PDB file of C-alpha atoms in Angstrom:
ATOM      1  CA  MET A   1      75.516  99.597 108.010  1.00  0.00           C
ATOM      2  CA  ASP A   2      76.300 102.770 106.150  1.00  0.00           C
ATOM      3  CA  ILE A   3      79.229 103.738 103.955  1.00  0.00           C
ATOM      4  CA  THR A   4      79.997 107.144 105.453  1.00  0.00           C
ATOM      5  CA  GLU A   5      83.004 108.048 103.300  1.00  0.00           C
ATOM      6  CA  VAL A   6      84.461 106.961  99.979  1.00  0.00           C
ATOM      7  CA  LYS A   7      87.852 108.134  98.735  1.00  0.00           C
ATOM      8  CA  VAL A   8      88.671 107.389  95.111  1.00  0.00           C
ATOM      9  CA  PHE A   9      92.219 107.567  93.766  1.00  0.00           C
ATOM     10  CA  PRO A  10      92.100 107.283  89.936  1.00  0.00           C
ATOM     11  CA  VAL A  11      95.081 105.751  88.153  1.00  0.00           C
ATOM     12  CA  ASN A  12      96.040 105.767  84.493  1.00  0.00           C
ATOM     13  CA  GLU A  13      96.380 102.050  83.779  1.00  0.00           C
ATOM     14  CA  ASP A  14      94.793  99.746  81.207  1.00  0.00           C
ATOM     15  CA  ARG A  15      92.598  97.621  83.505  1.00  0.00           C
ATOM     16  CA  LEU A  16      93.038  99.177  86.940  1.00  0.00           C
ATOM     17  CA  LYS A  17      91.012 102.389  87.002  1.00  0.00           C
ATOM     18  CA  ALA A  18      91.181 103.444  90.666  1.00  0.00           C
ATOM     19  CA  TYR A  19      92.091 102.521  94.200  1.00  0.00           C
ATOM     20  CA  VAL A  20      89.337 103.079  96.764  1.00  0.00           C
ATOM     21  CA  THR A  21      89.146 103.489 100.525  1.00  0.00           C
ATOM     22  CA  ILE A  22      85.786 103.270 102.285  1.00  0.00           C
ATOM     23  CA  THR A  23      84.732 104.137 105.819  1.00  0.00           C
ATOM     24  CA  ILE A  24      81.859 102.214 107.397  1.00  0.00           C
ATOM     25  CA  ASP A  25      79.690 103.916 110.050  1.00  0.00           C
ATOM     26  CA  ASN A  26      82.422 106.516 110.693  1.00  0.00           C
ATOM     27  CA  CYS A  27      84.361 103.891 112.630  1.00  0.00           C
ATOM     28  CA  PHE A  28      85.862 101.214 110.334  1.00  0.00           C
ATOM     29  CA  VAL A  29      88.149 101.763 107.317  1.00  0.00           C
ATOM     30  CA  VAL A  30      88.719  99.336 104.444  1.00  0.00           C
ATOM     31  CA  ARG A  31      91.572 100.230 102.079  1.00  0.00           C
ATOM     32  CA  ASP A  32      92.832  98.838  98.789  1.00  0.00           C
ATOM     33  CA  LEU A  33      89.539  98.164  97.060  1.00  0.00           C
ATOM     34  CA  LYS A  34      90.031  98.500  93.313  1.00  0.00           C
ATOM     35  CA  ILE A  35      87.901  99.527  90.375  1.00  0.00           C
ATOM     36  CA  ILE A  36      88.838  97.181  87.548  1.00  0.00           C
ATOM     37  CA  ASN A  37      87.856  97.357  83.881  1.00  0.00           C
ATOM     38  CA  GLY A  38      87.199  93.657  83.321  1.00  0.00           C
ATOM     39  CA  ASN A  39      85.944  91.803  80.277  1.00  0.00           C
ATOM     40  CA  ASN A  40      82.345  92.252  81.495  1.00  0.00           C
ATOM     41  CA  GLY A  41      82.747  95.932  82.387  1.00  0.00           C
ATOM     42  CA  LEU A  42      83.741  97.800  85.513  1.00  0.00           C
ATOM     43  CA  PHE A  43      83.648  95.988  88.835  1.00  0.00           C
ATOM     44  CA  VAL A  44      84.859  96.540  92.382  1.00  0.00           C
ATOM     45  CA  ALA A  45      87.547  94.149  93.596  1.00  0.00           C
ATOM     46  CA  MET A  46      87.829  93.661  97.333  1.00  0.00           C
ATOM     47  CA  PRO A  47      91.222  93.895  99.075  1.00  0.00           C
ATOM     48  CA  SER A  48      93.148  90.675  98.595  1.00  0.00           C
ATOM     49  CA  LYS A  49      96.398  88.919  99.342  1.00  0.00           C
ATOM     50  CA  LYS A  50      98.389  86.690  97.022  1.00  0.00           C
ATOM     51  CA  ARG A  51      98.768  83.192  98.445  1.00  0.00           C
ATOM     52  CA  LYS A  52     101.823  80.970  98.085  1.00  0.00           C
ATOM     53  CA  ASP A  53     100.064  79.003  95.350  1.00  0.00           C
ATOM     54  CA  GLY A  54      99.692  82.202  93.298  1.00  0.00           C
ATOM     55  CA  GLN A  55      95.951  82.619  93.817  1.00  0.00           C
ATOM     56  CA  PHE A  56      94.445  85.752  95.304  1.00  0.00           C
ATOM     57  CA  LYS A  57      92.201  85.510  98.365  1.00  0.00           C
ATOM     58  CA  ASP A  58      89.956  88.339  99.563  1.00  0.00           C
ATOM     59  CA  ILE A  59      90.989  89.800 102.919  1.00  0.00           C
ATOM     60  CA  ALA A  60      87.580  91.408 103.460  1.00  0.00           C
ATOM     61  CA  HIS A  61      84.381  91.039 101.461  1.00  0.00           C
ATOM     62  CA  PRO A  62      80.595  91.401 101.760  1.00  0.00           C
ATOM     63  CA  LEU A  63      78.691  88.302 102.850  1.00  0.00           C
ATOM     64  CA  ASN A  64      75.647  88.896 100.662  1.00  0.00           C
ATOM     65  CA  ASN A  65      74.662  90.478  97.338  1.00  0.00           C
ATOM     66  CA  GLU A  66      72.652  93.279  98.960  1.00  0.00           C
ATOM     67  CA  THR A  67      75.693  94.536 100.844  1.00  0.00           C
ATOM     68  CA  ARG A  68      77.959  94.107  97.800  1.00  0.00           C
ATOM     69  CA  GLU A  69      75.553  96.143  95.645  1.00  0.00           C
ATOM     70  CA  MET A  70      75.307  98.884  98.277  1.00  0.00           C
ATOM     71  CA  ILE A  71      79.112  99.148  98.489  1.00  0.00           C
ATOM     72  CA  GLU A  72      79.523  99.067  94.699  1.00  0.00           C
ATOM     73  CA  ASN A  73      76.838 101.724  94.172  1.00  0.00           C
ATOM     74  CA  LYS A  74      78.508 104.100  96.644  1.00  0.00           C
ATOM     75  CA  ILE A  75      81.923 103.478  95.086  1.00  0.00           C
ATOM     76  CA  PHE A  76      80.695 103.958  91.505  1.00  0.00           C
ATOM     77  CA  GLU A  77      78.886 107.185  92.494  1.00  0.00           C
ATOM     78  CA  SER A  78      82.112 108.541  93.976  1.00  0.00           C
ATOM     79  CA  TYR A  79      84.116 107.322  90.978  1.00  0.00           C
ATOM     80  CA  GLU A  80      81.724 109.109  88.601  1.00  0.00           C
ATOM     81  CA  THR A  81      82.101 112.303  90.652  1.00  0.00           C
ATOM     82  CA  GLU A  82      85.879 111.998  90.509  1.00  0.00           C
ATOM     83  CA  LEU A  83      85.798 111.416  86.740  1.00  0.00           C
ATOM     84  CA  LYS A  84      83.595 114.481  86.256  1.00  0.00           C
ATOM     85  CA  LYS A  85      86.187 116.548  88.119  1.00  0.00           C
ATOM     86  CA  MET A  86      88.691 115.267  85.552  1.00  0.00           C
ATOM     87  CA  GLY A  87      86.333 115.988  82.631  1.00  0.00           C
ATOM     88  CA  GLN A  88      85.276 112.394  81.929  1.00  0.00           C
ATOM     89  CA  THR A  89      82.241 110.201  82.607  1.00  0.00           C
ATOM     90  CA  LEU A  90      81.650 106.484  83.024  1.00  0.00           C
ATOM     91  CA  ALA A  91      79.742 106.539  79.737  1.00  0.00           C
ATOM     92  CA  GLN A  92      82.935 107.593  77.950  1.00  0.00           C
ATOM     93  CA  MET A  93      84.834 104.595  79.260  1.00  0.00           C
ATOM     94  CA  THR A  94      85.367 101.764  76.783  1.00  0.00           C
ATOM     95  CA  ILE A  95      84.052  98.627  78.431  1.00  0.00           C
ATOM     96  CA  ALA A  96      84.779  95.290  76.775  1.00  0.00           C
ATOM     97  CA  LYS A  97      82.339  92.382  76.922  1.00  0.00           C
ATOM     98  CA  SER A  98      83.092  88.647  77.202  1.00  0.00           C
ATOM     99  CA  GLY A  99      81.984  85.534  79.022  1.00  0.00           C
ATOM    100  CA  SER A 100      84.436  85.641  81.946  1.00  0.00           C
ATOM    101  CA  THR A 101      83.292  86.143  85.531  1.00  0.00           C
ATOM    102  CA  ALA A 102      84.174  89.091  87.767  1.00  0.00           C
ATOM    103  CA  GLU A 103      86.412  86.789  89.821  1.00  0.00           C
ATOM    104  CA  GLU A 104      88.313  85.724  86.691  1.00  0.00           C
ATOM    105  CA  ASP A 105      88.679  89.370  85.665  1.00  0.00           C
ATOM    106  CA  TYR A 106      89.911  90.227  89.160  1.00  0.00           C
ATOM    107  CA  ASP A 107      92.503  87.449  89.126  1.00  0.00           C
ATOM    108  CA  LYS A 108      93.761  88.574  85.716  1.00  0.00           C
ATOM    109  CA  ALA A 109      93.944  92.217  86.803  1.00  0.00           C
ATOM    110  CA  ASP A 110      95.854  91.404  89.990  1.00  0.00           C
ATOM    111  CA  GLY A 111      98.238  89.212  88.029  1.00  0.00           C
ATOM    112  CA  GLN A 112      99.509  92.183  86.008  1.00  0.00           C
TER     113      GLN A 112
END
């Protein structure tokens, strides 16, 4: 599997930093991924849907860490490129640290 295209759409919000669309093997598109500035730093949130009970459930997600890391690396590379076009870098971003998990950060970010 190869990520053949990544489109990054930066936004000017506190926690949500960008929307992302990826294309896999030039034949499958996944939209509405998000780059979130969570308590443990930046992370990629998969597309999700809010359930009736108020919880968010991923619509699509990688099945293993190797695939997740590959997707995240491609997305962060494209995000860095987009920031450079805007005159910023990831290193300039203020990234808070805490003990919460990426899933907790994602739920909080989607709840805004």
